[in-house]
Amino acid sequence: MLKLKAARTLPARASALGWRMLDPRSCWSLRVDLVAAAGPMSAADLPLAIDVCRAATRGDWSALWLGPDEQLLVGLDSAHAQLAPRLAAALDGVAHSIVDVSHRQAAIELSGPGATRLLAMGCPLDFDLRSAPVGFCTRTVYAKAEVVLWRQDTQRFQLQAWRSFLPYVTGLLALGSQELTAGI
Amino acid sequence: MSGDCRSARGGGDLQRSQPLRFEFDGRSYQGLQGDTLASALLANGVHLIGRSFKYHRPRGIMAAGPEDPNALVTIRRDAARSTPNLNATQVELYDGLVAYSQNRWPSLRFDTARINDLLSRFIPSGFYYKTFMWPRKAWHSLYEPRIRAAAGLGVASTEADPDLYAQCYGHCELLIVGAGPAGIAAALTAAASGARVMLCDEQALPGGSLRTGTSARIGGQDAADWLRESVQKLTAAPNVTLLTRTTAFGYLPHNMVALSERLSDHLATPPPGKPRERLWQVCARQVILATGAIERPLVFPGNDRPGVMLAGAARSFLNRYGVLPGARVVVLTAHDDAYQTAIDLKAAGVQIAALADMRTDPAGPHVEAARSAGIAVRTGTTAVGTRGNLRVTAVGLAGLDSNGAVAGAADWVKCDALLMSGGYTPSVHLHSQARGKLRWDEATHAFVPGAAAAGCRSVGACNGLIGAELVRVFEQATAAAADALRECGIHDQPGAIAISKELAVSEDRGASGGWIGALPQPAGAKAGKAFVDWQNDVTAADLKLAVREGFRSIEHIKRYTTTGMATDQGKTSNLNALAIAAQQLGRAIPEVGLTTFRLPYLPVGFGGLAGYARGDFFAPVRKTPMYDWAADRGAVFEPVAMWQRARYFPERGEDMHQAVARECAAVRRSCGLFDASTLGKIEVAGPDAIEFMNRMYVNNWSSLAVGRCRYGILLRDDGFVYDDGVVARLSDDRLHVTTTTGGAPRVLGMMEDYLQTEWPHLKVWLTSTTEQWAVIAVQGPQARAVLEPLVEQADLSAAALPHMAMTRGLVCGVPAMIFRVSFTGELGYEINVPADYGAEVWRAIWASGQAHGMCTYGTEAMHVLRAEKGYIIVGQDTDGTMTPDDAGVSWAVGKNKPEFVGMVSLRKPALQDPRRKQLVGLLTVDPAHVLEEGSQIAAEPGQRPPMRLIGHVTSSYYSSVLGRSIALAVVSAGRSRLGQTLYVPTAHGESTVTVTQPVFYDPKGERLNA
Amino acid sequence: MLIIPCPYCGPRPELEFSYGGQAHVTRPTAASNPSPAEWNAFQYERANLKGLHAERWRHIHGCARFFNVVRDTTTDEILRSYRSGEK
Ligand SMILES: [Zn+2]
């Protein structure tokens, strides 16, 4: 029986001034009533982001608030297999939907003094710390691609895009790196 | 005068130690760093810059800023970098700049089309509409090309634009447009508060009217020193972004202002990789407009000769660029401001041959200053004409009587420049674009901002402070900045008071006066043309003619005469045109009203607007995980929605038809491999998943067992087919819904709409998994044999996994969903593996298939294979007006359902009419003839137009397995016509066809169930 | 560009939203057996108001929720926004 090597193949693997592609992670779309889920998730030592457009982290897993009943759970690829059973046990009896989207999207890290400049090329949001503090996360747009954005530090962002949009997004970021180099 | 017209005085924008070479119309000149092309040409005594649009009259530089209507030039760096219609006053000089004049042939000095001027009484306003009406056909073949060739603006390069254009969003509490005294004062106030401030100015250097030259002292120092210190302060402030060479050209809703920043056009050698421009889309909480005012020309005969210039422009050229407009000038004015020009020029050694003021009794500090400078002022004086050919040589001045009528004969005064001023028009463009109202101010003869859009304030000259003392401008600007900040919730403004002290102004002379409309002329005189709109060659007489011919609305008069059109959008002409029209109409100016101000304020290049969105970045190009494999094998791709899909895989010089025939044959004979990853996939999960699907789709999902699939149809509420796809039940509360490739986003959107707004109580959630899964279709009699060696923990046998069943298992060790489905009519599987593994699994299946004669096939073969089976493609065989019954799939509609989307509409009698178009098959009598898709169908042969047509061909292919052509069509009452002969008119005669069932191959489905 | 106040996420740029037409159009259920006139009104009749207009928007590239907005169609001023099902 032919077995593939375990490595996942991302559609783009690039980096330039101010950004780099991250290794594949485990991603899950959790849809659930937050009030009903808060207790069980906490008891199971899993994160749930209660505040609008903010991320919450617990252990190896982070939960990103994307909508009033929508959380994106992000963790290490190595922990992928254990999440579904943990969630199923935690949310037993609570109506919910959990869908594996680990291969649907991949993440880019933007960091350094040029990070907000690279973002402003394509994203119409205001990255002033007063409106987008550390922990801010949201779905938004980057030029003509939909992305999920997560501010992990003052100058460090994670940008997730669906895999077929990644070459477009990284291509634009590469142009942005050129602009940073040219000093405009 | 020619040669060196550079003065030792003035020249505040120059770096005199840095000479630059440049070329104009093939001749080499020298300029200085800091020059514009206009100032450098004037410094070389070159006043003739272009030819006018209609009459090809010689034209010079009239203004010093972007409002100039005449000096349009082409700047050429190379064949691809050739930019037409740039204003010479806006082009910054660099070493080696190459410029050409426009709209002249064969040369600027001798232009054969000048004959238009002599024939001008035959080309009055509206001449396009009047002359070229008949014969109609000649418009396209003769008139339009000739007009276009003769009416010349510049010629754009035909090569692709090689430059980069950047884009970015900006955010600030306060955006200030215009870095003149008002804008700078507002910015200093706001900077001290710590708020984010953006200040932009279209010039290379900030300062606005302060650069033109003022006698005022600010905070106890020269205006120039104060300006330099203020700009230093603003540049040093971390919360202030100062953008020069940046034009605010559009004011959009909710205080989004579009800025065009020119990054490298001023550089002799732009560094590689540096964008040419950057488009800013600034979302500002508050906006302050400090856009200044534009000087109005005076309308009198011969006012367009080279050497006739706005008085303020002449002062700008002197004080900014050290350029003298002439050696002996006449100043003609109705406003105090021109006096300062006369004083400054005289100080620079220019002879003031006359200072003519239309006012009978001008008074005040300006007049006194001019007189004490030894300048003779002629009051109550107008101009009745000019002389000269390529340059003005004399102006005819005449006195005005107490009624303002011309009295006495003209006194011809020799001059080589005529400087005119009718006062200033506030630049209310952005205020108006923001949907602010305008108010007519009788005192200044100007439209000034009235009620403004929320968060928008105008200050300084653009707010009607024309010629006002600077201290009033500063008061207004700092107050507006403080108000704007308070609206942002910033009440702690430490800098405000100190700044107003700092701005204390002395030795300032306010200025007043003004004139709009045509100047009085001697009764019955046959004078020359008095231009209102230089750029479009519109005269006072043209406007009067338009009114005589019955035009009443200023918007109509504008379009009929073309006044205020083209690149300058009437910046210098609109108010004069309005005044002349109003007078002719016998109505007051505010009653006639202004034409609408539209963006862009100034022309913006297409490159700047497109930004990154060109070439590879025009739109995302979506590729599946197997794209590279297909590309390596020479696949020809086609765009489907945003995806690139392999259309066919040609081998050894095959054309598409040969490749498709081979691919189809392989699928029918052994098996084929197909990338179906682009199909939309939606996971419908939750306790109410089945109930939700029952309400959305026409089918009955309650009876679908876990592990089974069903063909689903989605209608809109109008009862017409919207999408289709296979739906699998993964568990009690989870469905895997597939959609068409193009339909994926809109189907999900429609489902969310009904779920969120019609049935919000349903406990079900929708998640797109389109990109989670790579989908590999293995289709053909050998499909099972190809796959079995790669599959673990799943039984692919017909008994365990019949047609329309699904299971989970490992494929090549990768967790997979295996669907036994077929869009070809053959035994088939669609293997879903997580996308990051797609390419490797694909390669493994491909390797396994080699022993079985497997071939890859593309979307074209897929289309043929499904058409042979009569499977419809939504959007090809349906067109948004077809019910399930029309499409021949009414069997899918669940019986006795209480509700589904489109159900009510299907009850309409019109949607049950037996004469509706129904899907059928067509076979041509000539088996080799492949009908054209979209062909119309007639019941009776040999009709002449207008024909009675009963349907059209939706799909048509040559089927190699059947050895003949096949077609799907929608035909009125089609299913009652089986066996009938119909006729398809084509470009090469009529094709005779027979109506059949829409299934051409294996109608019993034996191969499918193998 | 409109700045649209999403009732869930707060003010956000228009680029993140999609328009959803007039708000508060009631969809008759099939079970209520609507008359042709009722059904046509639901399907096709819209007010096309000049002035204050209640309309649906979806924060499609944000929280993905549908909600309602009252906008002045003559000035683009947005007076308020509220969740679906609220008035
Ligand atoms: Zn939202």
Coordinates of N, CA, C and O in Angstrom, one line a residue, chain A residues 96-98, chain B residues 683-691 693 701-702 704-708 727-736 806 808 817 819:
Chain A
H96 N -24.1 22.5 18.0 CA -22.9 23.2 17.4 C -22.6 22.6 16.1 O -23.1 21.6 15.7
S97 N -21.6 23.3 15.4 CA -21.1 22.7 14.2 C -19.5 22.9 14.3 O -19.1 24.0 14.6
I98 N -18.8 21.9 14.0 CA -17.4 22.0 14.0 C -16.9 21.4 12.7 O -17.2 20.3 12.3
Chain B
E683 N -20.6 22.6 4.1 CA -20.9 21.7 5.1 C -22.2 22.3 5.8 O -22.1 23.4 6.4
V684 N -23.3 21.6 5.8 CA -24.5 22.0 6.5 C -24.6 21.2 7.8 O -24.9 20.0 7.6
A685 N -24.4 21.7 8.9 CA -24.3 20.9 10.1 C -25.1 21.5 11.3 O -25.2 22.7 11.4
G686 N -25.7 20.7 12.0 CA -26.5 21.1 13.2 C -27.8 20.2 13.3 O -28.2 19.6 12.3
P687 N -28.5 20.3 14.4 CA -29.7 19.4 14.6 C -30.7 19.6 13.5 O -31.5 18.7 13.2
D688 N -30.8 20.9 13.0 CA -31.9 21.2 12.0 C -31.3 21.1 10.5 O -31.9 21.7 9.6
A689 N -30.2 20.4 10.3 CA -29.6 20.4 9.0 C -30.6 19.9 7.9 O -30.7 20.5 6.8
I690 N -31.3 18.8 8.2 CA -32.2 18.2 7.2 C -33.4 19.2 7.0 O -33.8 19.4 5.8
E691 N -33.9 19.7 8.1 CA -35.0 20.6 8.0 C -34.7 21.9 7.1 O -35.4 22.3 6.2
M693 N -32.3 22.0 4.8 CA -32.2 21.7 3.4 C -33.5 21.4 2.7 O -33.7 21.7 1.5
W701 N -35.2 15.7 1.6 CA -33.9 15.2 2.2 C -34.1 14.3 3.4 O -33.2 13.6 3.8
S702 N -35.4 14.3 3.9 CA -35.6 13.5 5.1 C -35.4 12.0 4.7 O -35.0 11.2 5.6
L704 N -33.2 10.8 2.8 CA -31.8 10.5 2.4 C -31.1 9.8 3.5 O -30.9 10.4 4.6
A705 N -30.6 8.6 3.3 CA -30.0 7.8 4.4 C -28.5 8.3 4.5 O -27.9 8.9 3.6
V706 N -28.0 8.1 5.7 CA -26.6 8.4 6.0 C -25.7 7.6 5.1 O -26.0 6.4 4.8
G707 N -24.7 8.3 4.4 CA -23.9 7.5 3.5 C -24.4 7.5 2.1 O -23.9 6.8 1.2
R708 N -25.5 8.2 1.8 CA -26.1 8.2 0.5 C -26.0 9.6 -0.1 O -26.0 10.6 0.7
V727 N -25.6 16.2 -3.2 CA -25.6 16.4 -1.7 C -25.5 15.1 -1.0 O -26.2 14.1 -1.4
A728 N -24.5 15.0 -0.1 CA -24.3 13.7 0.6 C -24.7 13.9 2.1 O -24.4 14.9 2.7
R729 N -25.3 12.8 2.7 CA -25.6 12.9 4.1 C -24.4 12.2 4.8 O -24.3 11.0 4.7
L730 N -23.7 13.0 5.6 CA -22.5 12.4 6.2 C -22.9 11.8 7.6 O -22.2 10.8 8.0
S731 N -23.9 12.4 8.2 CA -24.3 11.8 9.5 C -25.7 12.4 9.7 O -26.3 13.1 8.8
D732 N -26.4 12.0 10.8 CA -27.7 12.5 11.0 C -27.9 14.0 10.9 O -28.9 14.5 10.3
D733 N -26.9 14.7 11.4 CA -27.0 16.1 11.4 C -26.0 16.9 10.6 O -25.6 18.0 10.9
R734 N -25.5 16.2 9.5 CA -24.5 16.8 8.7 C -24.6 16.4 7.3 O -24.7 15.3 6.9
L735 N -24.7 17.5 6.4 CA -24.7 17.2 5.0 C -23.6 17.9 4.3 O -23.1 19.0 4.7
H736 N -23.1 17.3 3.2 CA -22.0 17.8 2.4 C -22.7 18.2 1.1 O -23.1 17.4 0.3
M806 N -21.6 7.2 -0.5 CA -20.3 7.7 -0.1 C -19.8 7.0 1.2 O -20.5 6.4 1.9
R808 N -16.1 6.8 4.0 CA -14.8 7.4 4.4 C -13.7 6.3 4.4 O -14.0 5.1 4.5
M817 N -12.8 11.4 1.9 CA -14.2 11.1 1.6 C -14.3 10.6 0.2 O -13.8 11.2 -0.7
F819 N -16.8 9.5 -2.8 CA -18.2 9.6 -3.3 C -18.2 8.7 -4.6 O -17.4 8.9 -5.5

